[in-house]
Coordinates of C-alpha atoms in Angstrom, one line a residue:
Chain A
M291 CA 29.2 -2.0 -13.5
Q292 CA 26.9 -5.0 -14.2
P293 CA 23.1 -4.3 -14.7
D294 CA 22.3 -6.5 -11.7
Q295 CA 24.1 -3.9 -9.5
L296 CA 22.3 -0.8 -10.9
I297 CA 18.9 0.9 -10.7
V298 CA 18.3 1.9 -14.3
F299 CA 15.7 4.4 -15.6
D300 CA 15.6 4.2 -19.4
N301 CA 14.0 7.3 -20.9
V302 CA 11.2 7.2 -18.3
S303 CA 8.2 9.6 -18.4
K304 CA 5.2 9.6 -16.2
F305 CA 2.1 11.7 -16.8
Y306 CA -0.9 11.8 -14.5
G307 CA -3.4 12.5 -17.3
E308 CA -2.0 15.7 -18.7
V309 CA 0.0 16.6 -15.7
L310 CA 3.7 15.9 -15.8
G311 CA 5.2 13.7 -13.1
V312 CA 8.6 13.2 -14.5
N313 CA 9.9 13.5 -18.1
R314 CA 12.5 11.7 -20.1
V315 CA 14.5 10.5 -17.1
S316 CA 17.5 8.3 -17.9
L317 CA 19.5 7.4 -14.9
S318 CA 21.9 4.7 -13.8
I319 CA 22.2 4.6 -10.0
E320 CA 25.1 2.9 -8.5
P321 CA 25.3 1.5 -4.9
G322 CA 25.8 4.0 -2.2
V323 CA 23.6 6.8 -0.8
T324 CA 21.8 8.7 -3.5
S325 CA 19.7 11.6 -2.6
L326 CA 16.8 13.0 -4.7
V327 CA 16.6 16.7 -4.1
G328 CA 14.0 19.2 -5.3
P329 CA 11.2 21.4 -4.1
N330 CA 7.8 20.0 -3.5
G331 CA 6.3 18.8 -6.8
A332 CA 9.7 18.5 -8.4
G333 CA 9.1 14.8 -9.0
E334 CA 11.1 13.0 -6.3
T335 CA 8.1 11.0 -4.9
T336 CA 7.0 10.1 -8.5
L337 CA 10.5 8.9 -9.2
M338 CA 10.5 6.8 -6.0
N339 CA 7.1 5.4 -6.7
L340 CA 8.3 4.4 -10.2
M341 CA 11.4 2.8 -8.7
T342 CA 9.2 0.8 -6.4
G343 CA 6.6 -0.3 -8.9
M344 CA 3.9 1.7 -7.2
L345 CA 3.5 3.7 -10.4
H346 CA 3.9 2.4 -13.9
P347 CA 5.8 4.6 -16.4
T348 CA 3.8 6.1 -19.3
K349 CA 7.0 5.7 -21.4
G350 CA 10.3 3.9 -20.9
S351 CA 11.3 1.2 -18.5
I352 CA 12.8 0.8 -15.0
R353 CA 14.9 -2.1 -13.8
V354 CA 16.1 -2.5 -10.3
L355 CA 19.1 -4.8 -10.1
D356 CA 18.0 -6.0 -13.5
V357 CA 14.5 -7.0 -12.4
L358 CA 11.4 -5.5 -13.8
P359 CA 8.6 -4.4 -11.4
S360 CA 6.2 -6.7 -13.3
D361 CA 7.9 -9.7 -11.6
P362 CA 6.9 -8.9 -8.0
E363 CA 8.1 -12.1 -6.5
R364 CA 11.7 -11.2 -7.4
F365 CA 11.4 -7.5 -7.5
Y366 CA 10.2 -6.8 -4.0
R367 CA 12.7 -9.2 -2.4
N368 CA 15.4 -6.7 -3.3
I369 CA 13.5 -3.6 -2.3
G370 CA 12.6 -2.0 1.0
Y371 CA 10.5 1.1 0.6
C372 CA 9.8 3.6 3.4
S373 CA 7.1 5.7 1.9
Q374 CA 5.8 9.0 3.2
F375 CA 2.3 7.8 3.6
D376 CA 1.5 8.0 7.3
A377 CA -1.4 5.5 7.2
F378 CA -1.4 2.0 8.6
P379 CA -3.8 -0.8 8.4
R380 CA -6.2 -0.6 11.3
G381 CA -6.3 -3.0 14.2
L382 CA -2.7 -4.2 13.8
S383 CA 0.2 -3.9 16.2
G384 CA 3.7 -2.9 15.0
Y385 CA 4.9 -6.4 15.7
H386 CA 2.0 -8.0 13.9
M387 CA 2.5 -5.8 10.8
I388 CA 6.2 -6.7 10.4
H389 CA 5.7 -10.4 11.3
S390 CA 2.9 -10.7 8.6
M391 CA 5.1 -9.0 6.1
M392 CA 7.9 -11.4 6.9
S393 CA 5.5 -14.3 6.4
L394 CA 4.6 -12.9 3.0
H395 CA 8.2 -12.9 2.2
G396 CA 8.1 -16.7 2.8
F397 CA 10.0 -16.8 6.1
T398 CA 9.0 -19.6 8.5
N399 CA 7.1 -18.5 11.6
K400 CA 10.3 -18.7 13.7
E401 CA 12.4 -16.8 11.2
A402 CA 9.7 -14.1 10.9
E403 CA 9.6 -13.8 14.6
E404 CA 13.4 -13.4 14.9
R405 CA 13.5 -10.9 12.1
T406 CA 10.7 -8.9 13.6
W407 CA 12.3 -8.7 17.0
N408 CA 15.7 -7.9 15.5
V409 CA 14.4 -5.0 13.4
M410 CA 12.2 -3.8 16.2
E411 CA 15.3 -3.6 18.4
R412 CA 17.2 -1.9 15.6
V413 CA 14.7 1.0 15.4
G414 CA 14.1 1.1 19.2
M415 CA 10.5 -0.2 19.2
T416 CA 10.7 -3.4 21.2
E417 CA 8.7 -1.9 24.1
A418 CA 5.8 -0.7 22.0
A419 CA 5.9 -3.7 19.7
H420 CA 2.5 -5.1 20.7
R421 CA 0.7 -1.8 20.9
R422 CA -1.6 -1.0 18.0
V423 CA 0.0 1.2 15.4
A424 CA -2.9 3.6 15.7
G425 CA -1.7 4.6 19.1
Y426 CA 1.8 5.3 18.1
S427 CA 3.3 8.8 17.9
K428 CA 4.4 10.2 14.5
G429 CA 8.0 9.3 15.3
M430 CA 7.1 5.8 16.3
R431 CA 5.1 5.3 13.1
Q432 CA 8.1 6.5 11.1
R433 CA 10.3 3.9 12.9
I434 CA 7.8 1.2 12.1
R435 CA 7.9 2.2 8.4
L436 CA 11.6 2.1 8.5
A437 CA 11.5 -1.3 10.2
L438 CA 9.1 -2.6 7.6
A439 CA 11.5 -1.5 4.9
L440 CA 14.5 -3.0 6.6
A441 CA 13.2 -6.3 8.0
H442 CA 13.8 -8.5 5.0
D443 CA 17.4 -7.2 4.4
P444 CA 16.8 -5.6 1.0
K445 CA 19.6 -4.7 -1.3
V446 CA 17.9 -1.5 -2.3
L447 CA 16.5 0.8 0.4
I448 CA 14.3 3.6 -0.8
L449 CA 13.2 6.2 1.7
D450 CA 10.9 9.1 1.1
E451 CA 11.7 11.8 3.7
P452 CA 13.0 9.2 6.1
L453 CA 14.1 11.6 8.8
N454 CA 10.8 13.3 9.3
G455 CA 9.4 12.9 12.8
L456 CA 12.6 11.6 14.3
D457 CA 14.3 13.3 17.2
P458 CA 17.9 14.5 16.6
M459 CA 19.4 11.4 18.4
A460 CA 17.4 9.1 16.2
R461 CA 18.3 11.1 13.1
A462 CA 21.9 10.7 13.8
E463 CA 21.5 7.0 14.4
V464 CA 19.5 6.5 11.2
I465 CA 22.0 8.5 9.2
E466 CA 24.8 6.3 10.5
L467 CA 22.7 3.3 9.6
F468 CA 22.3 4.5 6.0
R469 CA 26.1 5.0 5.8
K470 CA 26.6 1.5 7.0
F471 CA 24.2 0.1 4.5
A472 CA 25.9 2.0 1.7
D473 CA 29.3 0.9 2.8
S474 CA 28.2 -2.7 2.7
G475 CA 27.3 -2.2 -1.0
M476 CA 23.6 -1.5 -0.8
H477 CA 21.7 1.1 -2.6
V478 CA 20.2 3.7 -0.3
V479 CA 18.0 6.2 -2.2
I480 CA 16.7 9.1 -0.1
S481 CA 14.5 12.0 -0.8
S482 CA 14.8 14.9 1.6
H483 CA 14.2 18.6 1.8
I484 CA 16.5 18.9 4.8
M485 CA 19.6 19.8 2.9
H486 CA 22.3 19.6 5.5
E487 CA 21.3 16.0 6.2
V488 CA 21.4 15.1 2.6
D489 CA 24.8 16.7 2.5
I490 CA 26.1 14.7 5.3
V491 CA 24.9 11.3 4.2
S492 CA 25.0 11.3 0.4
D493 CA 27.5 9.9 -2.0
S494 CA 25.6 11.4 -5.0
V495 CA 22.6 13.5 -5.7
I496 CA 19.9 13.7 -8.3
M497 CA 18.4 17.1 -8.6
L498 CA 14.9 17.5 -10.0
S499 CA 12.9 20.5 -11.0
G500 CA 9.5 20.4 -12.6
G501 CA 9.7 16.7 -13.4
Y502 CA 13.1 16.9 -15.1
V503 CA 16.5 15.8 -13.8
V504 CA 18.5 19.0 -13.9
A505 CA 21.7 17.5 -12.5
E506 CA 23.1 14.2 -11.2
G507 CA 26.4 12.9 -9.9
E508 CA 28.6 13.4 -6.9
I509 CA 28.0 16.6 -5.0
Q510 CA 31.5 17.7 -5.9
G511 CA 31.0 16.6 -9.5
V512 CA 27.8 18.5 -9.8
R513 CA 29.6 21.6 -8.6
Q514 CA 32.4 21.1 -11.1
E515 CA 29.9 20.9 -13.9
M516 CA 28.9 24.4 -13.2
E517 CA 31.8 26.2 -14.8
D518 CA 30.2 29.6 -14.8
H519 CA 29.0 29.5 -11.2
P520 CA 31.7 30.8 -8.8
I521 CA 32.3 29.1 -5.5
Q522 CA 32.1 31.2 -2.4
I523 CA 34.9 30.8 0.1
L524 CA 34.8 32.2 3.6
I525 CA 38.0 33.4 5.2
R526 CA 38.2 34.5 8.8
C527 CA 41.4 36.4 9.4
D528 CA 42.9 39.5 11.1
R529 CA 43.5 41.7 7.9
P530 CA 40.7 40.9 5.4
A531 CA 41.3 44.2 3.5
V532 CA 44.8 43.0 2.6
V533 CA 43.6 39.7 1.4
A534 CA 40.8 41.3 -0.6
S535 CA 43.1 43.7 -2.5
S536 CA 45.6 40.9 -3.2
V537 CA 43.1 38.3 -4.5
F538 CA 41.6 40.7 -6.9
H539 CA 44.7 40.4 -9.1
Q540 CA 43.5 36.9 -10.0
D541 CA 41.2 36.7 -13.0
S542 CA 39.0 34.0 -11.6
V543 CA 38.0 36.0 -8.5
V544 CA 34.8 37.8 -9.3
E545 CA 33.9 39.2 -5.9
A546 CA 35.4 39.8 -2.5
R547 CA 33.2 41.2 0.4
I548 CA 34.6 42.1 3.7
H549 CA 32.5 41.2 6.7
T550 CA 31.0 44.1 8.6
D551 CA 32.8 43.0 11.8
G552 CA 36.1 43.4 10.0
G553 CA 37.1 39.9 11.0
G554 CA 36.8 38.1 7.6
L555 CA 35.8 38.2 4.0
L556 CA 33.8 36.2 1.4
V557 CA 35.5 35.5 -1.9
S558 CA 33.7 34.3 -5.0
T559 CA 36.0 32.5 -7.5
R560 CA 35.6 30.4 -10.6
N561 CA 38.8 28.5 -9.9
P562 CA 39.0 27.4 -6.3
D563 CA 42.2 25.4 -6.7
Q564 CA 44.1 28.3 -8.2
F565 CA 42.6 30.6 -5.5
Y566 CA 43.8 28.3 -2.6
E567 CA 47.3 28.4 -4.0
L568 CA 47.2 32.2 -4.2
L569 CA 45.7 32.5 -0.7
N570 CA 48.6 30.5 0.7
R571 CA 51.1 32.9 -0.9
I572 CA 49.2 35.9 0.4
I573 CA 49.1 34.6 3.9
L574 CA 52.8 33.9 3.9
E575 CA 53.8 37.1 2.2
H576 CA 51.7 39.4 4.5
R577 CA 51.9 37.3 7.6
I578 CA 48.2 37.2 8.0
A579 CA 46.7 35.3 11.0
V580 CA 44.0 33.0 9.6
E581 CA 41.3 31.7 11.9
S582 CA 39.5 29.6 9.3
V583 CA 39.1 29.0 5.5
S584 CA 35.9 27.1 4.4
P585 CA 33.7 26.8 1.4
A586 CA 30.6 28.8 2.1
D587 CA 28.2 27.2 -0.2
E588 CA 29.5 23.8 -1.2
N589 CA 26.3 22.1 -0.2
I590 CA 23.3 20.9 -2.0
N591 CA 21.2 23.9 -1.3
A592 CA 23.7 26.2 -3.0
V593 CA 24.1 23.9 -6.0
Y594 CA 20.4 23.5 -6.2
Q595 CA 19.7 27.2 -6.0
Y596 CA 22.2 27.8 -8.8
L597 CA 20.8 25.1 -11.0
V598 CA 17.1 25.8 -10.7
G599 CA 17.0 29.4 -9.6
S600 CA 16.2 30.8 -6.2
N601 CA 12.5 30.0 -6.4
G602 CA 13.4 26.3 -6.2
A603 CA 15.3 26.6 -3.0
T604 CA 14.0 25.2 0.2
P605 CA 15.0 26.5 3.6
L606 CA 17.6 24.6 5.7
Chain B
M163 CA 7.5 -25.0 -4.3
K164 CA 6.3 -21.7 -5.7
R165 CA 2.7 -23.0 -5.5
D166 CA 3.2 -23.8 -1.8
L167 CA 4.6 -20.4 -1.2
R168 CA 1.7 -18.7 -3.0
I169 CA -0.8 -20.7 -1.0
K170 CA 1.0 -19.7 2.2
Q171 CA 1.0 -16.1 1.1
A172 CA -2.7 -16.1 0.3
L173 CA -3.4 -17.6 3.7
V174 CA -1.3 -14.9 5.4
V175 CA -3.2 -12.2 3.6
M176 CA -6.5 -13.9 4.7
K177 CA -5.4 -14.0 8.3
V178 CA -4.3 -10.4 8.3
E179 CA -7.6 -9.3 6.7
L180 CA -9.7 -11.3 9.2
K181 CA -7.7 -9.8 12.1
R182 CA -8.2 -6.3 10.7
Y183 CA -11.9 -6.4 9.9
V184 CA -13.8 -9.0 11.8
L185 CA -14.2 -6.7 14.8
A186 CA -14.1 -3.5 12.8
R187 CA -16.9 -0.9 13.3
R188 CA -17.7 -0.9 9.6
W189 CA -18.9 -4.5 9.9
L190 CA -21.6 -3.7 12.5
G191 CA -24.2 -3.5 9.8
V192 CA -23.2 -7.0 8.6
Y193 CA -23.6 -8.4 12.1
F194 CA -27.0 -6.6 12.5
A195 CA -28.2 -8.0 9.1
A196 CA -27.1 -11.5 10.1
F197 CA -28.2 -11.7 13.7
A198 CA -31.2 -9.3 14.1
P199 CA -33.5 -11.9 12.3
V200 CA -32.1 -14.6 14.6
L201 CA -33.2 -12.7 17.7
L202 CA -36.5 -11.9 16.1
L203 CA -37.2 -15.5 15.2
L204 CA -36.1 -16.7 18.6
F205 CA -38.5 -14.2 20.3
V206 CA -41.4 -15.2 18.0
G207 CA -40.5 -18.9 18.4
I208 CA -40.5 -18.7 22.2
R209 CA -43.8 -16.9 22.3
M210 CA -45.5 -19.3 19.9
R211 CA -43.7 -22.4 21.2
W212 CA -45.7 -25.7 21.0
R213 CA -48.7 -24.0 19.4
G214 CA -49.0 -26.8 16.9
V215 CA -48.2 -24.9 13.8
S216 CA -47.7 -27.3 10.9
L217 CA -44.2 -28.1 9.7
S218 CA -45.1 -27.4 6.1
D219 CA -46.4 -23.9 7.0
L220 CA -43.2 -23.2 8.9
S221 CA -41.0 -24.5 6.0
E222 CA -42.8 -22.3 3.6
A223 CA -42.5 -19.3 5.9
Y224 CA -38.8 -20.0 6.2
A225 CA -38.4 -20.3 2.4
F226 CA -40.1 -17.0 2.0
F227 CA -38.0 -15.3 4.7
Y228 CA -34.8 -16.8 3.4
Q229 CA -35.3 -16.0 -0.3
T230 CA -36.7 -12.5 0.2
F231 CA -34.8 -11.2 3.2
M232 CA -31.7 -13.3 3.7
L233 CA -30.6 -13.8 0.1
R234 CA -31.8 -10.6 -1.6
L235 CA -31.1 -8.2 1.2
A236 CA -28.9 -9.4 4.1
I237 CA -26.4 -11.5 2.2
F238 CA -26.4 -9.4 -1.0
F239 CA -25.8 -6.1 0.6
S240 CA -23.4 -7.4 3.3
C241 CA -21.3 -8.9 0.5
A242 CA -21.5 -5.6 -1.4
L243 CA -20.3 -3.8 1.8
V244 CA -17.5 -6.3 2.7
F245 CA -16.1 -7.3 -0.7
S246 CA -16.3 -3.8 -2.3
Q247 CA -14.2 -2.5 0.6
L248 CA -11.5 -5.1 0.3
F249 CA -9.5 -2.9 -2.0
R250 CA -11.5 0.4 -2.2
G251 CA -11.3 0.7 1.6
E252 CA -7.5 0.3 1.5
M253 CA -7.3 3.0 -1.2
L254 CA -9.3 5.4 0.9
E255 CA -7.3 4.6 4.0
K256 CA -4.0 4.8 2.0
T257 CA -2.8 1.4 3.1
L258 CA -2.9 -0.7 -0.1
H259 CA 0.9 -0.2 -0.7
F260 CA 1.8 -2.3 2.2
Y261 CA 0.6 -5.4 0.4
L262 CA 1.8 -4.2 -3.0
L263 CA 5.4 -3.9 -1.6
A264 CA 5.5 -7.5 -0.6
P265 CA 7.0 -10.1 -3.0
V266 CA 3.6 -11.5 -3.8
R267 CA 1.8 -11.9 -7.1
R268 CA -1.1 -9.5 -7.1
E269 CA -3.5 -12.3 -8.0
V270 CA -2.4 -14.0 -4.8
I271 CA -3.2 -10.8 -2.8
T272 CA -6.6 -10.7 -4.4
A273 CA -7.2 -14.4 -3.7
G274 CA -6.2 -13.9 0.0
K275 CA -8.5 -10.9 0.4
F276 CA -11.3 -12.7 -1.3
L277 CA -10.8 -15.8 0.9
A278 CA -10.9 -13.6 4.0
G279 CA -14.2 -12.0 2.9
G280 CA -15.6 -15.4 1.9
V281 CA -14.7 -17.1 5.1
A282 CA -16.0 -14.3 7.3
M283 CA -19.3 -14.0 5.4
A284 CA -19.8 -17.7 5.1
L285 CA -19.3 -18.1 8.9
I286 CA -21.5 -15.2 9.8
F287 CA -24.3 -15.9 7.5
G288 CA -23.9 -19.7 7.9
A289 CA -24.4 -19.3 11.6
S290 CA -27.4 -17.0 10.9
T291 CA -28.9 -19.5 8.5
I292 CA -28.5 -22.3 11.1
L293 CA -30.0 -20.3 13.9
T294 CA -32.9 -18.8 12.0
N295 CA -33.7 -22.2 10.5
I296 CA -33.8 -23.9 13.9
F297 CA -35.7 -21.1 15.6
I298 CA -38.4 -20.9 13.0
Y299 CA -39.4 -24.4 13.8
L300 CA -39.8 -23.7 17.6
P301 CA -43.6 -23.3 17.4
A302 CA -43.9 -26.9 15.9
S303 CA -44.3 -29.6 18.5
S304 CA -42.6 -32.1 16.3
A305 CA -39.6 -30.0 15.4
G306 CA -37.1 -32.4 17.0
T307 CA -38.4 -35.3 14.9
F308 CA -38.4 -33.1 11.8
F309 CA -34.7 -32.4 12.1
L310 CA -33.6 -35.9 13.3
E311 CA -35.8 -38.1 11.3
G312 CA -37.6 -36.0 8.7
E313 CA -36.4 -33.5 6.0
G314 CA -35.3 -30.8 8.4
L315 CA -31.6 -31.6 8.4
A316 CA -31.5 -32.0 4.6
Y317 CA -33.2 -28.6 4.2
L318 CA -30.9 -27.0 6.6
I319 CA -27.8 -28.4 4.8
R320 CA -29.1 -27.1 1.5
Y321 CA -29.8 -23.6 3.0
I322 CA -26.3 -23.5 4.4
G323 CA -24.9 -24.6 1.1
V324 CA -26.8 -21.8 -0.7
T325 CA -25.7 -19.3 1.8
I326 CA -22.0 -20.2 1.3
L327 CA -22.4 -20.2 -2.5
A328 CA -24.2 -16.8 -2.4
C329 CA -21.3 -15.4 -0.4
V330 CA -18.8 -16.8 -2.8
A331 CA -20.6 -15.6 -6.0
Y332 CA -21.6 -12.2 -4.8
G333 CA -18.1 -11.9 -3.2
G334 CA -16.5 -12.4 -6.6
I335 CA -18.7 -9.8 -8.2
F336 CA -18.0 -7.2 -5.5
T337 CA -14.3 -7.9 -5.3
L338 CA -14.1 -7.0 -8.9
T339 CA -16.4 -3.9 -8.8
G340 CA -14.5 -2.6 -5.7
L341 CA -11.4 -2.5 -7.7
K342 CA -12.8 -1.4 -11.0
Y343 CA -15.1 1.4 -9.9
R344 CA -14.2 4.3 -7.7
N345 CA -17.8 4.4 -6.4
P346 CA -18.9 0.8 -6.0
V347 CA -22.3 1.8 -4.7
I348 CA -23.8 2.4 -8.2
P349 CA -22.8 -1.0 -9.6
A350 CA -24.1 -2.6 -6.3
I351 CA -27.5 -1.0 -6.8
I352 CA -27.7 -2.0 -10.4
I353 CA -26.7 -5.6 -9.7
G354 CA -29.0 -5.6 -6.7
L355 CA -32.0 -4.6 -8.8
W356 CA -31.0 -7.2 -11.5
E357 CA -30.8 -9.9 -8.9
A358 CA -33.9 -8.9 -6.9
F359 CA -36.2 -8.9 -9.9
Y360 CA -34.6 -11.7 -11.8
F361 CA -37.9 -13.6 -11.9
V362 CA -39.6 -11.1 -14.2
L363 CA -36.7 -11.4 -16.7
P364 CA -37.1 -13.5 -19.9
A365 CA -36.0 -17.0 -19.4
S366 CA -32.8 -16.6 -21.4
L367 CA -31.7 -13.6 -19.2
Q368 CA -32.5 -15.3 -16.0
K369 CA -29.6 -17.7 -16.7
F370 CA -27.4 -14.6 -16.3
T371 CA -28.4 -14.0 -12.7
I372 CA -26.8 -15.5 -9.6
M373 CA -30.2 -15.9 -8.1
H374 CA -31.3 -18.3 -10.8
Y375 CA -28.6 -20.8 -9.8
L376 CA -29.1 -20.3 -6.1
Q377 CA -32.8 -20.8 -6.5
S378 CA -32.1 -24.1 -8.3
L379 CA -30.4 -25.4 -5.2
L380 CA -33.0 -24.4 -2.6
P381 CA -35.3 -27.0 -1.1
L382 CA -38.5 -25.0 -1.6
V383 CA -39.5 -22.5 -4.2
I384 CA -41.9 -19.7 -3.3
D385 CA -44.6 -18.2 -5.5
R386 CA -43.5 -14.9 -7.0
G387 CA -46.8 -13.6 -8.2
P388 CA -48.4 -13.1 -11.6
F389 CA -45.5 -11.4 -13.3
S390 CA -42.9 -14.0 -12.7
V391 CA -41.5 -15.9 -15.6
V392 CA -41.2 -19.5 -14.6
V393 CA -37.9 -21.1 -15.7
D394 CA -36.8 -24.7 -15.2
A395 CA -34.3 -25.0 -12.5
S396 CA -30.7 -25.9 -13.5
S397 CA -29.3 -29.1 -12.1
G398 CA -27.7 -28.9 -8.7
L399 CA -24.1 -29.8 -9.8
F400 CA -24.3 -27.5 -12.8
S401 CA -25.4 -24.6 -10.6
V402 CA -22.6 -25.2 -8.1
L403 CA -20.1 -25.4 -10.9
I404 CA -21.4 -22.2 -12.5
L405 CA -21.3 -20.2 -9.3
V406 CA -17.9 -21.4 -8.2
S407 CA -16.4 -20.9 -11.7
L408 CA -17.9 -17.5 -12.0
A409 CA -16.4 -16.4 -8.6
A410 CA -13.0 -17.8 -9.6
L411 CA -13.2 -16.0 -13.0
L412 CA -14.1 -12.7 -11.3
V413 CA -11.4 -13.0 -8.7
W414 CA -8.9 -13.7 -11.4
A415 CA -10.1 -10.7 -13.3
A416 CA -9.8 -8.6 -10.2
G417 CA -6.2 -9.8 -9.8
K418 CA -5.4 -8.6 -13.3
I419 CA -6.9 -5.2 -12.5
L420 CA -4.7 -5.1 -9.4
I421 CA -1.6 -5.7 -11.5
K422 CA -2.4 -2.5 -13.4
T423 CA -3.4 -0.6 -10.3
E424 CA -1.2 2.3 -9.3
I425 CA -0.8 3.9 -5.9
T426 CA -2.1 7.4 -6.5
Y427 CA -4.0 7.9 -3.3
S428 CA -4.6 11.6 -3.9
A429 CA -6.7 10.6 -6.9
D430 CA -8.9 8.4 -4.8

């Protein structure tokens, strides 16, 4: 892929005095939805602030679509950043804020007006457009931040905890919006501690712990990198004891636990493909009625817990 | 093309800043410093109207009032308050990133903010200068003639000019200190003392004060007592050039600092 389609971190370190922000980060982020995952203080916000030029790296360099942050006139045309800072300039309405920002982008007054109303409509804020931001609820302020990030049609959308403060309906809409952006070839970089939402929306993940990137890639890919870590598969069926005794013949199966209700079992295996083949045979052989078969932990939280230890896990 | 866009961007920043701050509570002190003397002089002027006080006495009284109160206190400290807060206030309120995320050179942001402060202060203290200057002549029976046919109007124009230049020069200084220092109060006090007692400094050091050049442009010079070191005034054009160039240089330097500024609100 060409450099003008990538977000590239080249051996980037950031220290706040002697405190580590992120260390030796080398990444090449392709278009699509990329999630930054980690517990508080892992370095996601630092990485985002570096990506948006709000922080300067102590070492290394960052290029977004082959533009350096030191060229703000080109750099910020490509970037929309929805930060987690919940403060707004005093005395301004949501409309005025976005309109002013569009004027700074160089749009004519008419274009700025059109873009402002369009994005206000997109985030459902037309009715409150002329109210002062200070009077908005938390959810409304979050929508205005999102609108500010989207209004100039950036190619790279960076969102720090973008779903905070949104009601479930709005969350679903915003997630759909991110998918649309990603499908149109945009970069959407998200940080979130709400794992199931990251799971739903992401094409790839970057996992951080203590300022280091501990894993990156597609969610499935990250999983496959962890050869030693068994996958858990949940099987709901009528005769779990038969299944358990049969699967234990396979070397890759390390554990099989029957549910206390007697209606299923949880199998841990290092080779899921082989296991699924075996399971099919067992089901046919013993005529077992299967209600469901599903991976129990193939989500970011499980991967994250495995990679950085249980202390790093955040609740769903 | 790029230049036109940058000018437009600076004007957008200026408009946003004016909208944000002109009616803000934090500027109450500025309005008080500018307009309390207006009300005071109006009150005194009405009470003493047509008492036949000589024009020269009133001109000297105004020169004293303007140089001691207006320049050294009201304009100086108002500029310190307003311009220091252009960036420091944003850092404290955690709102600076909104500007920094726009595709605008940081020098342009600095210029826009400086323009906003400069326009607001020049208008507020320009109005204050005009009103105090008119009201102080109320006790004189020939005030009308003094303004229309005498030196009154020329004096007034020079006072307005000095007011604007003071706002520009002090504005440049405090725009820079507001970005450079986490606590801009200390530099404001040091600079305030340097400027207030400039007249006791050796002649060579007086040239390094704003006040020296402002003083050179004033229509009347007041006696500063036995400790003052008398220095020849600089020429009018030279003084204007020095003050404007200094402000431009300081704003440019502030822009360079802004380029290196990081958004780490927690540290502020």
